[in-house]
Coordinates of N, CA and C in Angstrom, one line a residue:
X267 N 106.7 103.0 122.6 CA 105.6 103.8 122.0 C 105.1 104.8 123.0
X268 N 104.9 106.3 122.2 CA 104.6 106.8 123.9 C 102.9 107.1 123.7
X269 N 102.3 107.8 124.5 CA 101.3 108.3 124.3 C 100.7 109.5 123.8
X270 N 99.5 109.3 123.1 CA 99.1 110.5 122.6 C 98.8 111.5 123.1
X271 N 98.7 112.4 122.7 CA 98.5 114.1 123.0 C 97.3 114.1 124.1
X272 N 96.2 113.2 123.6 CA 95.3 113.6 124.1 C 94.9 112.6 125.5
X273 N 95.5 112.0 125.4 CA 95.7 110.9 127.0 C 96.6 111.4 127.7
X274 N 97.6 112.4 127.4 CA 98.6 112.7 128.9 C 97.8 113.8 129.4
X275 N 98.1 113.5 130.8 CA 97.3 114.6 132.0 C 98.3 115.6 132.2
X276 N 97.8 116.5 132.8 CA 99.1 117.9 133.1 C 99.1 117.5 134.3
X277 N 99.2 116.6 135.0 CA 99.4 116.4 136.4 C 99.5 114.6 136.9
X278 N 99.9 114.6 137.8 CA 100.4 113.0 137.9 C 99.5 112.4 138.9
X279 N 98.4 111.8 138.8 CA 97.2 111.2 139.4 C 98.1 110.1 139.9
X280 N 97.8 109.6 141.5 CA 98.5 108.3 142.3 C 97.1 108.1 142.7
X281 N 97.7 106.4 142.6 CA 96.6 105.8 143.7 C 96.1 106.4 145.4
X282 N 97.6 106.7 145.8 CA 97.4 107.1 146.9 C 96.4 108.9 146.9
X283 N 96.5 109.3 146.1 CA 95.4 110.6 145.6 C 94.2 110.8 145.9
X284 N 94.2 109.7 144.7 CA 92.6 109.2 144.8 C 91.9 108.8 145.9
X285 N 92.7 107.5 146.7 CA 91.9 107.2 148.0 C 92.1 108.5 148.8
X286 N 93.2 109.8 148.7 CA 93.1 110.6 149.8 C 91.4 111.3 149.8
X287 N 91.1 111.1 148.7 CA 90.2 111.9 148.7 C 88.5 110.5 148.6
X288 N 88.9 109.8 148.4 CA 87.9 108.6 148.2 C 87.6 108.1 150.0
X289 N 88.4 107.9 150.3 CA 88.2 107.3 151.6 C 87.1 108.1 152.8
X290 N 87.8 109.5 152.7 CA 86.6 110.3 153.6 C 85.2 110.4 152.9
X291 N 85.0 110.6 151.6 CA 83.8 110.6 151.2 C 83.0 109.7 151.4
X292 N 83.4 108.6 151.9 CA 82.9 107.4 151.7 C 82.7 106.7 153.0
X293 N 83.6 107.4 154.3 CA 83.4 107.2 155.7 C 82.7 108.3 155.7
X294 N 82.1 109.2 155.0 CA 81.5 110.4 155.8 C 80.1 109.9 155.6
X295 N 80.1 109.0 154.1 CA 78.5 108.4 153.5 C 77.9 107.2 154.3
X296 N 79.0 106.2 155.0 CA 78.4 105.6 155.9 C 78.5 105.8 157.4
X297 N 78.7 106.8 157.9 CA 78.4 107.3 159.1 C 76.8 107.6 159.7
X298 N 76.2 107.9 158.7 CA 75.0 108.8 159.1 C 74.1 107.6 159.6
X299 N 74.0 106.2 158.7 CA 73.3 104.9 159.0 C 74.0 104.7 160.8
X300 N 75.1 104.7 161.6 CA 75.5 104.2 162.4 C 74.7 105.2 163.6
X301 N 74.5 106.5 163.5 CA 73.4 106.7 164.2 C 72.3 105.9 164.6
X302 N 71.7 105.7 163.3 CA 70.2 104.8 163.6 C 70.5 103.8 164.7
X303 N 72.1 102.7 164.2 CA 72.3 101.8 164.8 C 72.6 101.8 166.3
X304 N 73.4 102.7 166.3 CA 73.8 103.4 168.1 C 72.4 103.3 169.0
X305 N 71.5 104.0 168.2 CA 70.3 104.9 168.6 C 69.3 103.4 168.8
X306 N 69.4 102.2 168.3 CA 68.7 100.8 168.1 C 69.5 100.2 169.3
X307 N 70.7 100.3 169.5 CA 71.7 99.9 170.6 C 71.3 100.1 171.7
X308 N 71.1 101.4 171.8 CA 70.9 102.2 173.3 C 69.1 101.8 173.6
X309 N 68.0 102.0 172.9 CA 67.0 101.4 173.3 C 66.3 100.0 173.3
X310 N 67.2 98.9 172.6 CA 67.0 97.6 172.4 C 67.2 97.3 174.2
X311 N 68.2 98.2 174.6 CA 68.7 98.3 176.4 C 67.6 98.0 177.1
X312 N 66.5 98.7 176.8 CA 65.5 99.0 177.5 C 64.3 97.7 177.7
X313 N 64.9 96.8 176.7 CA 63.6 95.2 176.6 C 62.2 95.6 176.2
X314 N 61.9 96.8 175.3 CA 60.8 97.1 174.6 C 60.7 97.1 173.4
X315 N 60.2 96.0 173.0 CA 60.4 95.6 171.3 C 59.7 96.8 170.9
X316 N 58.3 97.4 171.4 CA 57.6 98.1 170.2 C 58.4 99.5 170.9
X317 N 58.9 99.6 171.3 CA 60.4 100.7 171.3 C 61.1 100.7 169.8
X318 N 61.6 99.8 170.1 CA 62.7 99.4 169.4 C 62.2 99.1 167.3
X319 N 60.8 98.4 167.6 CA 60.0 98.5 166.0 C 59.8 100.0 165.6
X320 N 59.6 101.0 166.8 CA 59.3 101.9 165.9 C 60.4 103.0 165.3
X321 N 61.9 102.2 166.4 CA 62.9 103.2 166.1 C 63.2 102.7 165.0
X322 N 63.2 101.7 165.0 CA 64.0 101.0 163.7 C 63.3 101.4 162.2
X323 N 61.9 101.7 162.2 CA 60.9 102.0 161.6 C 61.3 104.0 160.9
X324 N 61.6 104.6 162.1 CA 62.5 105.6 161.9 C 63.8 105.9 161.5
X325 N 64.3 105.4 161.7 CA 65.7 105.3 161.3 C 65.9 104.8 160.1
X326 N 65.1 103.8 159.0 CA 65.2 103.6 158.2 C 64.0 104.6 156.9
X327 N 63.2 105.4 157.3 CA 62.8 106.9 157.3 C 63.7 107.5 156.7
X328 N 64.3 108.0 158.1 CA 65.8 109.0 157.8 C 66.5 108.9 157.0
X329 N 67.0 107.6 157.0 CA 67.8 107.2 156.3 C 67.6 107.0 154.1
X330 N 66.6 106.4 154.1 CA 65.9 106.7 152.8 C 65.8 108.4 152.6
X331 N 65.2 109.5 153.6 CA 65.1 110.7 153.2 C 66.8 111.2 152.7
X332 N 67.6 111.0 153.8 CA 68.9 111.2 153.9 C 69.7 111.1 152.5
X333 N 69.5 109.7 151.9 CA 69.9 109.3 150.6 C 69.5 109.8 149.7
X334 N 68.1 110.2 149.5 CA 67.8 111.1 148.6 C 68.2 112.6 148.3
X335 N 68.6 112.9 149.1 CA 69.4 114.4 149.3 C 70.7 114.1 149.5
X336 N 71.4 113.0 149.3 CA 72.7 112.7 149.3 C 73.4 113.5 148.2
X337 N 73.2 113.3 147.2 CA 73.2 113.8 145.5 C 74.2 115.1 145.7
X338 N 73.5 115.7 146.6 CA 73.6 117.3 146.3 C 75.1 117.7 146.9
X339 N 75.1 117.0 147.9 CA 76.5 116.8 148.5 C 77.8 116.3 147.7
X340 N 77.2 115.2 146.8 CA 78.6 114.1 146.2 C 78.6 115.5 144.6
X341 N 77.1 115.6 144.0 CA 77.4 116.9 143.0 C 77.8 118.1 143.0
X342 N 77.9 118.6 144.2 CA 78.7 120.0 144.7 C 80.0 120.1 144.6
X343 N 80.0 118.5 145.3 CA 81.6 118.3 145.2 C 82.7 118.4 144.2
X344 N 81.6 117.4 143.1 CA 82.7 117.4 142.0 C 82.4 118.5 141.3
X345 N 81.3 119.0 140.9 CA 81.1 120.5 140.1 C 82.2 121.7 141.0
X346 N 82.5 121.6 142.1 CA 83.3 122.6 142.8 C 85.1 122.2 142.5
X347 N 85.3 121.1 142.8 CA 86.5 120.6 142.2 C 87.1 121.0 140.7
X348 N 85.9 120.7 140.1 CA 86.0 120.8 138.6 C 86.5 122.2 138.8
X349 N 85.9 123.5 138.8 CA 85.9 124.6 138.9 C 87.1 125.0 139.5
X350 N 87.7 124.3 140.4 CA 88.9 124.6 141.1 C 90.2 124.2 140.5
X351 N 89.6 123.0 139.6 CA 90.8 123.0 138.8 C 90.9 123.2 137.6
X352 N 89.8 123.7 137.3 CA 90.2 124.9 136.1 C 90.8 126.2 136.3
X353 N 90.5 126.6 138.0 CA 91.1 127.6 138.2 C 90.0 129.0 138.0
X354 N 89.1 128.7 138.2 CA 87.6 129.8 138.1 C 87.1 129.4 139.3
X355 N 87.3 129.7 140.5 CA 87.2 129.8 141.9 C 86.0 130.7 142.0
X356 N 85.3 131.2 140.8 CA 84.3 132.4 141.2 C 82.9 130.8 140.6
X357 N 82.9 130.1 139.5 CA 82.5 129.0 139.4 C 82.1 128.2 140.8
X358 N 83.1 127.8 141.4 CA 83.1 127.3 142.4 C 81.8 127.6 143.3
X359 N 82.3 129.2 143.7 CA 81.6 129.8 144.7 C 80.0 129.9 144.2
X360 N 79.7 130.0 143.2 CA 78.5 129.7 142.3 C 77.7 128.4 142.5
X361 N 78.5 127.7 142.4 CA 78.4 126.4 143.2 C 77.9 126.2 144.1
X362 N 78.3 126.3 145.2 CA 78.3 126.5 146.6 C 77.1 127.2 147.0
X363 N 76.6 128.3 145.8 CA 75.7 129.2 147.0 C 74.3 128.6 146.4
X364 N 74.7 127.7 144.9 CA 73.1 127.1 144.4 C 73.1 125.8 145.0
X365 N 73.9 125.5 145.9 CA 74.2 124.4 146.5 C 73.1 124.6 148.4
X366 N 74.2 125.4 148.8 CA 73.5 126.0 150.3 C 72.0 126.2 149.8
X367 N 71.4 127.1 148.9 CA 70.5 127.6 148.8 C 69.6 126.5 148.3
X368 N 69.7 125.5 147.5 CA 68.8 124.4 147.4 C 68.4 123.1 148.7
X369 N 69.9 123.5 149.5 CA 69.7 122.4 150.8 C 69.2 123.6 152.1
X370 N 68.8 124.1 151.7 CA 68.0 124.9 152.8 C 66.4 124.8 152.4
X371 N 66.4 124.7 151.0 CA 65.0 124.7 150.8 C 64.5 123.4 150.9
X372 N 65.1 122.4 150.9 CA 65.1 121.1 151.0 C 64.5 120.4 152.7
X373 N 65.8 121.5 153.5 CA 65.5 121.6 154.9 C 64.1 121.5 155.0
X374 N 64.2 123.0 154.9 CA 62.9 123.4 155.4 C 62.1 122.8 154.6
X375 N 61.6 122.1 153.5 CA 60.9 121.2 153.5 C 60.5 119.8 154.0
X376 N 61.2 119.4 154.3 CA 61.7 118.0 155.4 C 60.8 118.6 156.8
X377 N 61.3 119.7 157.1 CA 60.7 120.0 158.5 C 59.2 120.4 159.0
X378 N 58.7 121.0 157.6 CA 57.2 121.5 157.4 C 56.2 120.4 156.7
X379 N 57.6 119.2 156.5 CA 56.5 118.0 155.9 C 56.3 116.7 156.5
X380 N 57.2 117.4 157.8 CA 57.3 115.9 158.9 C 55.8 115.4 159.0
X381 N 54.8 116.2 159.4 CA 53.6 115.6 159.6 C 53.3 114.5 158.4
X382 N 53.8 115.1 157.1 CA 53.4 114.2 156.2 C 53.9 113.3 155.4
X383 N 55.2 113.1 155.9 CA 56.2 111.8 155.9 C 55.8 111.2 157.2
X384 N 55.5 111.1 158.4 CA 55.0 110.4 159.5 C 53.6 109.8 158.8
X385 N 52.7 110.3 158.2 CA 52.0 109.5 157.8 C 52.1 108.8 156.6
X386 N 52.8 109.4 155.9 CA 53.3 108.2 154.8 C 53.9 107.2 155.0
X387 N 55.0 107.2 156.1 CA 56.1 105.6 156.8 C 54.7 105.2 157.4
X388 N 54.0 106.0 157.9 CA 53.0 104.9 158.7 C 51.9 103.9 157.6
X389 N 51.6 104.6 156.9 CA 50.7 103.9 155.7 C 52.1 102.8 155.1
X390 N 52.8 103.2 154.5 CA 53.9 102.4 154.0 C 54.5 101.4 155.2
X391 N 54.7 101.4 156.3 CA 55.2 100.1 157.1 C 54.3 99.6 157.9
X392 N 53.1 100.5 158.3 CA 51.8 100.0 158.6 C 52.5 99.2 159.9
X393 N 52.8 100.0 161.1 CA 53.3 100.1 162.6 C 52.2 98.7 163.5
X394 N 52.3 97.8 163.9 CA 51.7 96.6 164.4 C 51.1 97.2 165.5
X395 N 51.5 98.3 166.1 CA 50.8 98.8 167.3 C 50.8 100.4 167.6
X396 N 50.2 100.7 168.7 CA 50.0 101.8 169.1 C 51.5 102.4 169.6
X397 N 52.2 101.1 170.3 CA 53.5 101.7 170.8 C 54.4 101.8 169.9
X398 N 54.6 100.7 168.8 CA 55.6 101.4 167.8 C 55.1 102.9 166.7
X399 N 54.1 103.1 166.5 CA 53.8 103.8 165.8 C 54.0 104.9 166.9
X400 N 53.5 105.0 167.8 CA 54.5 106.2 168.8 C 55.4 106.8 169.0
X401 N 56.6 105.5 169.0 CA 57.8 105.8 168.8 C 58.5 106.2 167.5
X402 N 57.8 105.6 166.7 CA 58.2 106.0 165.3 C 58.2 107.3 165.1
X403 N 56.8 107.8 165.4 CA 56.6 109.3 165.4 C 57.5 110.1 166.1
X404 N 57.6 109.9 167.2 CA 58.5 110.5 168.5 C 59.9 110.6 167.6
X405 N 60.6 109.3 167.4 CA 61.7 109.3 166.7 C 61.4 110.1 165.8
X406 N 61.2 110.2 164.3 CA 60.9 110.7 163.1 C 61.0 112.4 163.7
X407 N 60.3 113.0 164.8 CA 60.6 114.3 164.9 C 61.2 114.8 165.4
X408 N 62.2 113.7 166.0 CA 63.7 114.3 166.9 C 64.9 114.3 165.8
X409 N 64.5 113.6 164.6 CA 65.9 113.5 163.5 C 65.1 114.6 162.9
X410 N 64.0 114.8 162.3 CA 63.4 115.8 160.8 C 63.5 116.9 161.8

């Protein structure tokens, strides 16, 4: 029995395809967390817990900001794909530039609102001391 008209693809999808393209997306998505951890690694070195509370306190900051703007990355993608394989490459680039142009405004918001994301992780995790809430801050404005 073969298949219907409307289930055959004009192209032959492999497993091996799919991960070519699934695997980097997916090491590129959990990469950005192993900073924080490197960054926990290298000052845990130092034997200062309220170091180390406030990096951690940051880094999981970042990381929540990070994810929220993740979106724009994984939806560019496939909206530009799509467009490329329909073969409207001007689509694409349309794409791309409401893409750039919304993660710039995004930027620059992140960076003009640091003051006021540092006080919101601080109300929200509510820092046990002077020295992690230090660090937090310190941290938080070396990543934003």
């Amino acid at each position: 029995m073969s298949e219907p008209e409307s289930t055959k693809l004009a192209f032959d999808v492999r497993h091996r395809d799919i991960l070519a393209i699934a695997l980097p997306a997916s090491v590129a998505f959990i990469t950005e967390p192993l900073v924080g951890i490197v960054d926990i690694a290298v000052i845990g070195r130092l034997g200062d817990a309220g170091l180390l509370g406030g990096l951690e306190l940051g880094s999981v900051t970042f990381d929540l900001l990070f994810a929220l703007v993740y979106f724009l990355r994984i939806g560019t993608a496939g909206l530009t794909a799509q467009a490329m394989g329909a073969r409207t490459p001007d689509q694409g680039m349309s794409h791309l530039l409401r893409a750039l142009a919304l993660s710039l405004v995004l930027g620059l918001t992140f960076i003009l609102a640091t003051p006021l994301i540092r006080q919101a992780g601080t109300g929200l995790f509510a820092p046990p001391g002077p020295v992690v809430t230090a660090a937090y801050h310190e941290y938080l404005d070396m990543r934003l």
